[in-house]
mmCIF file of C-alpha atoms and ligand atoms in Angstrom:
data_model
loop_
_atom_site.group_PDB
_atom_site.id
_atom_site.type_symbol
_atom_site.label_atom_id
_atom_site.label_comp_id
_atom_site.label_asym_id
_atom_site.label_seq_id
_atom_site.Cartn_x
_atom_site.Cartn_y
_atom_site.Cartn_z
ATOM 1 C CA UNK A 1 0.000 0.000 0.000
ATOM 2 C CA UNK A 2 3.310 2.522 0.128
ATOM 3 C CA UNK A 3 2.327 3.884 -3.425
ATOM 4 C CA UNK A 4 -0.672 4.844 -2.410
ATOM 5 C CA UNK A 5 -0.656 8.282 -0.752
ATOM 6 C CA UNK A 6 2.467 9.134 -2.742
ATOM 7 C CA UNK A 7 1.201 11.498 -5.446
ATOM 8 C CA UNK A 8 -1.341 13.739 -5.195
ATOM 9 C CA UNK A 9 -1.781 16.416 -5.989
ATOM 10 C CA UNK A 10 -5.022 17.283 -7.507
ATOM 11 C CA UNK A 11 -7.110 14.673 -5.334
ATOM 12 C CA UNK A 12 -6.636 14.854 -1.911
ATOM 13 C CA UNK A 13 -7.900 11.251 -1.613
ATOM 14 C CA UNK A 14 -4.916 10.091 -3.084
ATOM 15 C CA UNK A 15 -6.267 8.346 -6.463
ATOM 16 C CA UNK A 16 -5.132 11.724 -7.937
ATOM 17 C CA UNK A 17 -3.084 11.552 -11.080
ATOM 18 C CA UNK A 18 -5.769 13.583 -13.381
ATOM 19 C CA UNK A 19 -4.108 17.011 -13.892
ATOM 20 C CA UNK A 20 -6.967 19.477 -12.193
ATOM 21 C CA UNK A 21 -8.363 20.999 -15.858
ATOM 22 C CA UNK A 22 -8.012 24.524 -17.285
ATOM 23 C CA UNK A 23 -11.258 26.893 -17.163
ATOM 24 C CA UNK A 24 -10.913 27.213 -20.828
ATOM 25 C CA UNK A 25 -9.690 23.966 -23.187
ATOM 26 C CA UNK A 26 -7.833 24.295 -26.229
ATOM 27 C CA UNK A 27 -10.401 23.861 -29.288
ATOM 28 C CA UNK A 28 -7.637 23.453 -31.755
ATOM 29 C CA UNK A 29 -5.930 20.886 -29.749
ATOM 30 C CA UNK A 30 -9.183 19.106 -29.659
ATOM 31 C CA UNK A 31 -9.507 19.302 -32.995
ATOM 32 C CA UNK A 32 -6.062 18.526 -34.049
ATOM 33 C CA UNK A 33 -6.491 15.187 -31.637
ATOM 34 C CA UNK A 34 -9.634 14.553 -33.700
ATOM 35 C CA UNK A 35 -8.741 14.534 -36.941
ATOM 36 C CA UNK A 36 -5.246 13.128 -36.399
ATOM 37 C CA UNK A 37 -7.392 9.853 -35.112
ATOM 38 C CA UNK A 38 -9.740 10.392 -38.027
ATOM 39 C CA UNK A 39 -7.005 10.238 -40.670
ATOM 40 C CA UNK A 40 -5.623 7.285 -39.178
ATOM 41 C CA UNK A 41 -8.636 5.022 -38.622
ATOM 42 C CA UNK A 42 -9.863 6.172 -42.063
ATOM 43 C CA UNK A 43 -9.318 2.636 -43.861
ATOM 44 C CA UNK A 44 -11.736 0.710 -40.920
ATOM 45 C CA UNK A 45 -15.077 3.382 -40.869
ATOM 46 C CA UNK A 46 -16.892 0.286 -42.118
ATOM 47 C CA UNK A 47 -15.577 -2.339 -40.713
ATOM 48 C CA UNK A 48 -14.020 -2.913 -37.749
ATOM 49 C CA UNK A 49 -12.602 -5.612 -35.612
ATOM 50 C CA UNK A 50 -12.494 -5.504 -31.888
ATOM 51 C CA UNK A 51 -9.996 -7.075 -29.404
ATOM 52 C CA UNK A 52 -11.019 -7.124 -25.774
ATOM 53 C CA UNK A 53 -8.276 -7.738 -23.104
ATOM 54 C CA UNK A 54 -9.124 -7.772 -19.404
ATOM 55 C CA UNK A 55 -6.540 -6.365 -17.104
ATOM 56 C CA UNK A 56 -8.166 -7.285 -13.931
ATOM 57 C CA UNK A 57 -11.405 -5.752 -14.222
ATOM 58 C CA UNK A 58 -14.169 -7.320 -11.945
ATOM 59 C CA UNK A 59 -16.097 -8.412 -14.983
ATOM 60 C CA UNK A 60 -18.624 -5.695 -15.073
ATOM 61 C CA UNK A 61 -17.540 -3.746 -17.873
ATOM 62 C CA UNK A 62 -17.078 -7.285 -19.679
ATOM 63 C CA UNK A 63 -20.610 -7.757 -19.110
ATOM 64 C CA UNK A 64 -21.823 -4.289 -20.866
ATOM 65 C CA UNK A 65 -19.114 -4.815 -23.328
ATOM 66 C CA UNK A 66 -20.973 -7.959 -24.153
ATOM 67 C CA UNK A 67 -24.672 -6.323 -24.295
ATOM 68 C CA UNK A 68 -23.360 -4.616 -27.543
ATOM 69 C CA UNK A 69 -24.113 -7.629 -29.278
ATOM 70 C CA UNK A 70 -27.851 -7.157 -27.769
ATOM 71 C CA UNK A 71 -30.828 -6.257 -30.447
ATOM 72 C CA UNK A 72 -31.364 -3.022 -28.004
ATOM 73 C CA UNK A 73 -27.624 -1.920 -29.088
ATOM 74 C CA UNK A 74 -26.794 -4.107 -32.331
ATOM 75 C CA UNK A 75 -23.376 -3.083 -32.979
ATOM 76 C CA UNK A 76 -23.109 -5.672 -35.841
ATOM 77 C CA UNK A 77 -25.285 -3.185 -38.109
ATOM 78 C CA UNK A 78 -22.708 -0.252 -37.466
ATOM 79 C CA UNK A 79 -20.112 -2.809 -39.159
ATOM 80 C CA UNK A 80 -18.439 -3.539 -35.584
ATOM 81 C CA UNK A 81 -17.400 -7.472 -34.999
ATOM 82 C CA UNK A 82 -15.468 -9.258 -32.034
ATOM 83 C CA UNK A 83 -12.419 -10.980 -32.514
ATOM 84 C CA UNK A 84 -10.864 -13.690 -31.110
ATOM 85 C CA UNK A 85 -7.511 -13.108 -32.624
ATOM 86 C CA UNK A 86 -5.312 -9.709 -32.085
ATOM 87 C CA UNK A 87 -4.172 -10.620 -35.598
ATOM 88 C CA UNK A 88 -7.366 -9.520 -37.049
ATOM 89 C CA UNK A 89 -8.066 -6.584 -34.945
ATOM 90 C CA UNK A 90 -8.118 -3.051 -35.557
ATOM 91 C CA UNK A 91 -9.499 -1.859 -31.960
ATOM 92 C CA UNK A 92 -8.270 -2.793 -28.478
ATOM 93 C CA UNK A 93 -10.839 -2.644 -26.168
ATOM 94 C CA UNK A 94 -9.316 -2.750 -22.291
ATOM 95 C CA UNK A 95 -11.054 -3.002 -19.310
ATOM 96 C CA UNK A 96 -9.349 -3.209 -15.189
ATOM 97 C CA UNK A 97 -6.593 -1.799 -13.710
ATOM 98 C CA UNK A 98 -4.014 -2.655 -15.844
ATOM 99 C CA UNK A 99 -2.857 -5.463 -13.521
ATOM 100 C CA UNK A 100 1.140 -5.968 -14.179
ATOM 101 C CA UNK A 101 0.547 -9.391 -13.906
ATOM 102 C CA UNK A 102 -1.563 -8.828 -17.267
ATOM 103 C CA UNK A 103 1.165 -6.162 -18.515
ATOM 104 C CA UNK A 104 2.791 -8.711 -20.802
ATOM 105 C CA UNK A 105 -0.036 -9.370 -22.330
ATOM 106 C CA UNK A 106 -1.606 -6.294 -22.749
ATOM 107 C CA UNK A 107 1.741 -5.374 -24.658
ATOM 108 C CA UNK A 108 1.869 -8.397 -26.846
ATOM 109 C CA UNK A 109 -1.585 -8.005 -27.779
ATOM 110 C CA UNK A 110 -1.162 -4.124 -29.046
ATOM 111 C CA UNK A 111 2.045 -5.495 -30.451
ATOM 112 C CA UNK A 112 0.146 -7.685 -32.662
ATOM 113 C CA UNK A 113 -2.218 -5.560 -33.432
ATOM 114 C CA UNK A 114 -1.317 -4.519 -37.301
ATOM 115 C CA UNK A 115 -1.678 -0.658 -37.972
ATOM 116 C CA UNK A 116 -4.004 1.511 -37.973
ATOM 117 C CA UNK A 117 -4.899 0.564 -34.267
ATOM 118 C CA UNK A 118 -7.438 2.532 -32.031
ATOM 119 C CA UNK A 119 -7.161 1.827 -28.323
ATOM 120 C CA UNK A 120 -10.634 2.448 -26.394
ATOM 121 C CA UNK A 121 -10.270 2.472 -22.655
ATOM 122 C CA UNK A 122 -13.152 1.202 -20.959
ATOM 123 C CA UNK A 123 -14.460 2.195 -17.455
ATOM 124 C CA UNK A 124 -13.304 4.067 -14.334
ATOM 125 C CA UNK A 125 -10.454 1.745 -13.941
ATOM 126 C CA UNK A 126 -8.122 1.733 -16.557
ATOM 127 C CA UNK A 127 -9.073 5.610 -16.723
ATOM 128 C CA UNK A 128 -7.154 6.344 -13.379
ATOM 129 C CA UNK A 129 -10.435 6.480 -11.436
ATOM 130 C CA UNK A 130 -10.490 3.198 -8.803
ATOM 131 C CA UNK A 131 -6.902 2.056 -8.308
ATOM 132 C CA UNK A 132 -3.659 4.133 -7.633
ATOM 133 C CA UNK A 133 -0.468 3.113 -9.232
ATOM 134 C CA UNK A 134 1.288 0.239 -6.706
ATOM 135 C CA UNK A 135 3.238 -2.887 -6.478
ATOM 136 C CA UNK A 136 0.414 -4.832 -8.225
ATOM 137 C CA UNK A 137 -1.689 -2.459 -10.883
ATOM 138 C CA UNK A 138 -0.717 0.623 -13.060
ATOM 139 C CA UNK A 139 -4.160 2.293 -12.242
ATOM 140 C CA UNK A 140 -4.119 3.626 -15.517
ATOM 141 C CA UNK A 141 -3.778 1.946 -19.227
ATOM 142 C CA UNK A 142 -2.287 5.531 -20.440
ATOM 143 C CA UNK A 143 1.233 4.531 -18.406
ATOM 144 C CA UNK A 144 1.397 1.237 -20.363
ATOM 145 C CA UNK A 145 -0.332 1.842 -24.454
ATOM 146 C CA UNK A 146 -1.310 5.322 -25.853
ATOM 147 C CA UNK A 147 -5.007 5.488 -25.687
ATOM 148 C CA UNK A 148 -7.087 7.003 -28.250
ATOM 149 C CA UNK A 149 -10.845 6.865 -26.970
ATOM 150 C CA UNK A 150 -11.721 7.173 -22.982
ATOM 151 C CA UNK A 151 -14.956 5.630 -21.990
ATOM 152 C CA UNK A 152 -15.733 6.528 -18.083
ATOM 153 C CA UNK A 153 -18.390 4.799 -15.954
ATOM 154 C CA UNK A 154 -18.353 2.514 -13.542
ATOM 155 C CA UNK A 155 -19.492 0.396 -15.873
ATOM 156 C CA UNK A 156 -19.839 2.267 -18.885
ATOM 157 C CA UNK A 157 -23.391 1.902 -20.351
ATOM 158 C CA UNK A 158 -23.215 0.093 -23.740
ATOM 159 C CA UNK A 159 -24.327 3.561 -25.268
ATOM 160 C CA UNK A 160 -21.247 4.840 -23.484
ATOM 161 C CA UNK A 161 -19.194 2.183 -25.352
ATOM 162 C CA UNK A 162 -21.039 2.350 -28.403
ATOM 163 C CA UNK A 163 -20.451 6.263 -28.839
ATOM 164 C CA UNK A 164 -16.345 5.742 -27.872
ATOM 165 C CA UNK A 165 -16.472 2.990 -30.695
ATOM 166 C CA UNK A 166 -18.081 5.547 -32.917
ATOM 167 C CA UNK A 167 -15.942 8.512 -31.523
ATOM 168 C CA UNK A 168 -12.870 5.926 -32.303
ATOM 169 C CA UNK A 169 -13.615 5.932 -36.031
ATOM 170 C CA UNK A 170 -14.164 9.247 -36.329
ATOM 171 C CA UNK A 171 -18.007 8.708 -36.977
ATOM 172 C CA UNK A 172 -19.321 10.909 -33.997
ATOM 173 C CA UNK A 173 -17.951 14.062 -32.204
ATOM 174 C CA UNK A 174 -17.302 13.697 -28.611
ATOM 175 C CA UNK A 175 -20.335 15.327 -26.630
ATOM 176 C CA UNK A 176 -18.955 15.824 -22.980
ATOM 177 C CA UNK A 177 -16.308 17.992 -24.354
ATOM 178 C CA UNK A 178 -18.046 21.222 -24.763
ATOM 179 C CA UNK A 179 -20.569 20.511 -21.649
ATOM 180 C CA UNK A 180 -19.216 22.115 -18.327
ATOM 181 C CA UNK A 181 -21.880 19.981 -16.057
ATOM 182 C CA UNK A 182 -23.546 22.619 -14.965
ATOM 183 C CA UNK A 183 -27.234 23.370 -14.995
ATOM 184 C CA UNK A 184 -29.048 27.023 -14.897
ATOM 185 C CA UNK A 185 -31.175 26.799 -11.839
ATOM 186 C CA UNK A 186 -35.184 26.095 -12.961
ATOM 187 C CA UNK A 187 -37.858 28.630 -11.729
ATOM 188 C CA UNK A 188 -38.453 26.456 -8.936
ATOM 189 C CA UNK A 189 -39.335 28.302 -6.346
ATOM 190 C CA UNK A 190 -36.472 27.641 -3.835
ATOM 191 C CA UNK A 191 -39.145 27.188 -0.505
ATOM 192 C CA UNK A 192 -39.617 24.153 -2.886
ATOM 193 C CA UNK A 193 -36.324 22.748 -2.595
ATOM 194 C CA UNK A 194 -36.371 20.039 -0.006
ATOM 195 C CA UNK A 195 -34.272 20.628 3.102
ATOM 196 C CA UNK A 196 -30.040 19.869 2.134
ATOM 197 C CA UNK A 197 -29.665 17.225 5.322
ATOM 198 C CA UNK A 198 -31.808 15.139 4.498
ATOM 199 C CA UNK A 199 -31.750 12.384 1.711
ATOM 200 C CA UNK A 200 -34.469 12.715 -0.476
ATOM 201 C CA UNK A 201 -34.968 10.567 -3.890
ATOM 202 C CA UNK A 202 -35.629 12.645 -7.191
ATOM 203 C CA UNK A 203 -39.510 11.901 -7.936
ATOM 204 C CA UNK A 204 -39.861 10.094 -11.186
ATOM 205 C CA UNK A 205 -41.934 12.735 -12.894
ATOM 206 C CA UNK A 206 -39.509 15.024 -12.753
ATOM 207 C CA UNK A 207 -36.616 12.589 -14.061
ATOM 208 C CA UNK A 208 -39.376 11.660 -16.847
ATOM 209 C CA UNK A 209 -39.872 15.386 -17.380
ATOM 210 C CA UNK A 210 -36.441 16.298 -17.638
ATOM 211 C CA UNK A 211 -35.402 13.169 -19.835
ATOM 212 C CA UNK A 212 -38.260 14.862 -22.140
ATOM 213 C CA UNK A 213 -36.476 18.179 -22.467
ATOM 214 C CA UNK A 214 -33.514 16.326 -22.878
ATOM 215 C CA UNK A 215 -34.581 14.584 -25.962
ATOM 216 C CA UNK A 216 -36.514 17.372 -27.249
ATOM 217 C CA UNK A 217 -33.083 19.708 -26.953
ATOM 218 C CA UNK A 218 -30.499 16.989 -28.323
ATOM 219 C CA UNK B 1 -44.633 -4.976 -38.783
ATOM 220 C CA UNK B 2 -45.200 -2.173 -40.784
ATOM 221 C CA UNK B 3 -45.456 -0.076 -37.325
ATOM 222 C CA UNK B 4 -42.034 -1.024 -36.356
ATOM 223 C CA UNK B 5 -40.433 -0.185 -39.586
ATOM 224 C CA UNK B 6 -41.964 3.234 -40.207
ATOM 225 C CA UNK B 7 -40.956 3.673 -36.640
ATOM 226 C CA UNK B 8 -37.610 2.639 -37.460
ATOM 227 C CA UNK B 9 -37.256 4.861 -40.145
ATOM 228 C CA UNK B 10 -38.590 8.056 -38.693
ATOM 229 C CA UNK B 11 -36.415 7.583 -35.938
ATOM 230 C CA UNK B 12 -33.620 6.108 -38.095
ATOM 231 C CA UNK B 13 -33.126 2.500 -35.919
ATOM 232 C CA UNK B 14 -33.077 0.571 -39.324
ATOM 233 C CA UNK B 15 -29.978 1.796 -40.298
ATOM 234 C CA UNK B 16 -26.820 1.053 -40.642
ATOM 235 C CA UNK B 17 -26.051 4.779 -38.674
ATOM 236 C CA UNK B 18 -26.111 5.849 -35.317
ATOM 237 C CA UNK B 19 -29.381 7.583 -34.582
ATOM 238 C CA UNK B 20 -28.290 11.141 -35.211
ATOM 239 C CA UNK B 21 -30.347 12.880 -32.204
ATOM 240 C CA UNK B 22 -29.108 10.138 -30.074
ATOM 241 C CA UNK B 23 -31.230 6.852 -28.354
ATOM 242 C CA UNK B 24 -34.079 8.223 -27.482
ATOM 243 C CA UNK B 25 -35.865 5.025 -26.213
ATOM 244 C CA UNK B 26 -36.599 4.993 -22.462
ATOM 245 C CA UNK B 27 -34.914 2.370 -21.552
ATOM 246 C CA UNK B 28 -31.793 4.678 -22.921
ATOM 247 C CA UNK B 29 -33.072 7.809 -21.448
ATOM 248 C CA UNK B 30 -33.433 5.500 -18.250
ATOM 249 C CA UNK B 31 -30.122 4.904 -17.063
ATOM 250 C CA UNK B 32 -27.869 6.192 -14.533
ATOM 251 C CA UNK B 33 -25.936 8.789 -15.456
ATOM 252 C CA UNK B 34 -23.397 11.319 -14.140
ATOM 253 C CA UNK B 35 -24.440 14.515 -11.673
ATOM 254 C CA UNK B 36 -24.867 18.023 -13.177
ATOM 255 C CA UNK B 37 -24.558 21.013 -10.897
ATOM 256 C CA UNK B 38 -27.295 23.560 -10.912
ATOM 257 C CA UNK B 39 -25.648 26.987 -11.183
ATOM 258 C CA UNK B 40 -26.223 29.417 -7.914
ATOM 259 C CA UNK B 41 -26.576 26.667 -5.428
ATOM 260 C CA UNK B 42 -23.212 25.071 -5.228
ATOM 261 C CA UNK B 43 -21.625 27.003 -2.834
ATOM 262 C CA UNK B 44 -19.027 25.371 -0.157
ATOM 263 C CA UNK B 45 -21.223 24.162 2.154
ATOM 264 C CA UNK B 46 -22.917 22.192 -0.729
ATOM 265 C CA UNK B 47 -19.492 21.362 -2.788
ATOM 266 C CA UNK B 48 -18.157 19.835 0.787
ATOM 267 C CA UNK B 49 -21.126 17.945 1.613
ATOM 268 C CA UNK B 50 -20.951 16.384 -1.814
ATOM 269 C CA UNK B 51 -17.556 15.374 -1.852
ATOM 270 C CA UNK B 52 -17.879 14.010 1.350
ATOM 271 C CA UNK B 53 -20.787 11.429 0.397
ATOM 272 C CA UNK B 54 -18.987 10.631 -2.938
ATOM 273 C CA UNK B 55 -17.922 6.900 -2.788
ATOM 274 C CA UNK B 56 -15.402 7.097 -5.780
ATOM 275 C CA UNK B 57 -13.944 10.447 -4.944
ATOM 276 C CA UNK B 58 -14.744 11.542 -7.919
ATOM 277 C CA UNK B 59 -15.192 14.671 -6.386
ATOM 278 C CA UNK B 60 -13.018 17.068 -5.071
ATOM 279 C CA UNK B 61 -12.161 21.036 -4.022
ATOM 280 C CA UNK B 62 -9.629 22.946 -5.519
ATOM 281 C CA UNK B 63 -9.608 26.704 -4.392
ATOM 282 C CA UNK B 64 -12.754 27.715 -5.648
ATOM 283 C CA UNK B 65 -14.137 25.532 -7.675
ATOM 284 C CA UNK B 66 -15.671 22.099 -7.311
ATOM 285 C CA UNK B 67 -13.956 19.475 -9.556
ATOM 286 C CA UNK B 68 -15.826 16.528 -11.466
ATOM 287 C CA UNK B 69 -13.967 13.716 -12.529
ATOM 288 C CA UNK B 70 -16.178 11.961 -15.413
ATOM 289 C CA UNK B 71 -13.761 9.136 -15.129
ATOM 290 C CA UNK B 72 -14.154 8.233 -11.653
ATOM 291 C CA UNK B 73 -17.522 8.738 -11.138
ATOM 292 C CA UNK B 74 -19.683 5.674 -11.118
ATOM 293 C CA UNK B 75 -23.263 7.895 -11.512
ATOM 294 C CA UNK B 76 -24.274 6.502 -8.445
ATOM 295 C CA UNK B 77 -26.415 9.259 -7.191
ATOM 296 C CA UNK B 78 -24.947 9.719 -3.728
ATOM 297 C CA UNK B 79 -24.645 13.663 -4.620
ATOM 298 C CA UNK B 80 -27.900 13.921 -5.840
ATOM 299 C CA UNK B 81 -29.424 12.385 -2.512
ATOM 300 C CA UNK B 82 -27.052 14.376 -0.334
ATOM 301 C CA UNK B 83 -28.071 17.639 -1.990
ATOM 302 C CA UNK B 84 -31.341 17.187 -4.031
ATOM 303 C CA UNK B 85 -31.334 21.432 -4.833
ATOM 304 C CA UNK B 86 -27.999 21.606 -6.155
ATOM 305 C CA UNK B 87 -27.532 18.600 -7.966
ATOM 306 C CA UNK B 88 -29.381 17.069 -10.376
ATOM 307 C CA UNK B 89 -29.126 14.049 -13.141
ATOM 308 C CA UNK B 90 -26.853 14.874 -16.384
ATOM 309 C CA UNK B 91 -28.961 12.565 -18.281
ATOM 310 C CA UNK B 92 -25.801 12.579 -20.532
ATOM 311 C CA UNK B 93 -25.149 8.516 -21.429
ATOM 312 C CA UNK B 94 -22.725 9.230 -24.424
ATOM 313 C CA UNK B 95 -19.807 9.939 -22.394
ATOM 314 C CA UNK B 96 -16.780 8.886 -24.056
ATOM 315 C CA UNK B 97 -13.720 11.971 -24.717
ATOM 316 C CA UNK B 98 -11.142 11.832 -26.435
ATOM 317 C CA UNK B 99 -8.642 13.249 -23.685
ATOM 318 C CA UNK B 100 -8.490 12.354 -20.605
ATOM 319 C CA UNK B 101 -8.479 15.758 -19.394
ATOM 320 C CA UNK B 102 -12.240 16.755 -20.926
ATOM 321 C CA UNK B 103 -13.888 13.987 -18.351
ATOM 322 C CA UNK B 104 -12.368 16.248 -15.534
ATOM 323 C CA UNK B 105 -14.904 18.946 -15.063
ATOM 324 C CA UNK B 106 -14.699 22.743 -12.893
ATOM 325 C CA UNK B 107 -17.848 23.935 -11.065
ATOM 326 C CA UNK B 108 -17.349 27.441 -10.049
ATOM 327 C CA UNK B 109 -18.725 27.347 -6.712
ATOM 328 C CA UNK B 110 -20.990 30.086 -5.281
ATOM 329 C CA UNK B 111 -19.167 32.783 -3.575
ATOM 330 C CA UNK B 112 -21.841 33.483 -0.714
ATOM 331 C CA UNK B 113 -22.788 30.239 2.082
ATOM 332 C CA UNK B 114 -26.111 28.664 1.584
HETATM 333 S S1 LIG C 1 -14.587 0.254 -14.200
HETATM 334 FE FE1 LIG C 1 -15.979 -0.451 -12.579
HETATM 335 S S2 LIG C 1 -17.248 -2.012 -13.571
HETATM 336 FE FE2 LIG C 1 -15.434 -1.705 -14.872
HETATM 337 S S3 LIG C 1 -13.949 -3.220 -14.188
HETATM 338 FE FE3 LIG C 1 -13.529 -1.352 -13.050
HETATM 339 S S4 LIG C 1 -14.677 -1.587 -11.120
HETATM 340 FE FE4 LIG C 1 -15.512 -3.073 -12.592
HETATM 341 S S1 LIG C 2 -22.863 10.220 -8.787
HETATM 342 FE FE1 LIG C 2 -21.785 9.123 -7.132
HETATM 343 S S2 LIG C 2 -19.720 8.775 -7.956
HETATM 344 FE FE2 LIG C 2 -20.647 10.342 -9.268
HETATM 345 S S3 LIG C 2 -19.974 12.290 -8.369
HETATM 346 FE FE3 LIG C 2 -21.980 11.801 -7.444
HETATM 347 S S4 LIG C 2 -21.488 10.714 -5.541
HETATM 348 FE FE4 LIG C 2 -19.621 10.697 -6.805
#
């Protein structure tokens, strides 16, 4: 446990190797990082062959990587297949911790990987969020292979996946990039606002309401 | 039959694209996703509470602003239950970035206590 309260500095926690962002990101950078993955996933927009490796993951993210394959998220008809064989893959999919008892694989598999390669990290862990760097994991696949695509969520949803599989060939924009999580307050009066303390669940209505807007603004 | 393909087609399922205004189906508009801050009411009391409850630490201070890591966050809803005014569902499933430094998010907190 003696890596673990080594560095940080953004997170007090200790998990904290995610430099704390600027106000105000670079739009050229982003779209310099955009098209340079667009140009060089070109050749695979229509087909593409996906490698997963497991790095010590607790099998979540497997599962939801698996529910692709479901009728509700049918990646087949985007022209996205599984592969067995790293031979025959143009994306790496990676999941857990990067365990360095799985480094030599992990390498060996991106190895083997012919080029143009994408590499989609997939879920809180290999994005730096769960473990810190120690004696047993990296915490983070970005210390081991250059990533291309970042998933988060703890698991991602398959429509998380599905959009960093799209994002990875350069068929969809990224959507969190421009959205600063923030929400102008409603005309709610606030004598409506329940009490901070104490826990209260958001009533369905108003999720259904809001997922309404949502879907009516998107 | 003929329902489910005109309703395919309107909303562009029977396609070989991604729907281009995103899933829209309830069972997509459904699922947990990750906290958005309503502007005005985060101030520290709020922004401490919150990343005190967070299970992932996903959240955390940094002078005066509230930081959101996308990456770590497991849109579990703690937040949202520890400070139902101030916090509310991003309803934002399509998550992935293509740097690891757009998932990590500043909320300028409110200068005034609340
Ligand atoms: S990101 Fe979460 S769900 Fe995925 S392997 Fe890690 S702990 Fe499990
Ligand atoms: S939803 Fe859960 S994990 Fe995400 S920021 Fe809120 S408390 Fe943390």
């Amino acid at each position: 446990m003696s890596g673990r309260s080594s560095d940080s500095t953004a997170r007090p926690s200790g998990i904290g190797r995610v430099a704390t962002p600027q106000p105000k990101a670079a739009d050229a950078e982003i779209r310099e990082v955009a098209t340079s993955l667009a140009e060089s996933v070109r050749s695979f927009r229509r087909s593409l062959h996906i490698r997963t490796v497991d790095t010590g993951s607790c099998a979540v993210c497997e599962s939801e990587i698996r529910l692709l394959a479901a009728p509700h998220y049918d990646l087949h008809r985007l022209g996205f297949f599984f592969t067995p064989a790293p031979r025959h893959a143009d994306l790496l999919l990676v999941t857990g911790p990067v365990a360095r008892g799985m480094e030599v694989a992990l390498r060996k598999t991106y190895d083997a990987m012919p080029d143009p390669k994408a590499v989609v990290a997939v879920g809180a862990c290999p994005l730096g969020g769960v473990f810190a760097p120690d004696d047993w994991v990296h915490g983070n696949l970005d210390a081991v292979i250059p990533v291309d695509v970042f998933v988060p969520g703890c698991p991602p949803s398959p429509l998380a996946l599905l959009h960093g599989l799209l994002l990875a060939v350069g068929r969809l924009g990224a959507k969190v990039t421009e959205d600063p999580f923030t929400a102008t307050a409603t005309p709610r009066p606030a004598a409506d606002a329940p009490p901070p303390t104490k826990a209260v669940e958001v009533s369905q209505p108003a999720v259904a309401a809001e997922a309404a807007s949502r879907s009516e603004t998107t | 039959m003929a329902f489910w393909t005109l309703r395919g087609l309107l909303r562009g399922v029977v396609t070989t694209r991604y729907p281009a205004a995103g899933p829209r189906d309830q069972w997509a508009t459904a699922l947990p996703t990750p906290p958005r801050f309503v502007e005005g009411h985060v101030g520290p009391d709020v922004a401490s509470r919150v990343v005190a409850v967070c299970p992932s630490r996903a959240l955390w201070l940094d002078g005066d602003a509230l930081v959101l890591d996308l990456g770590a966050c497991t849109a579990c809803g703690a937040c949202r239950r520890a400070a139902p005014h101030a916090v509310r569902e991003s309803g934002v499933s399509e998550l992935a970035a293509l740097r690891r430094a757009d998932l990590v998010k500043r909320i300028p907190l409110r200068a005034s206590a609340r």
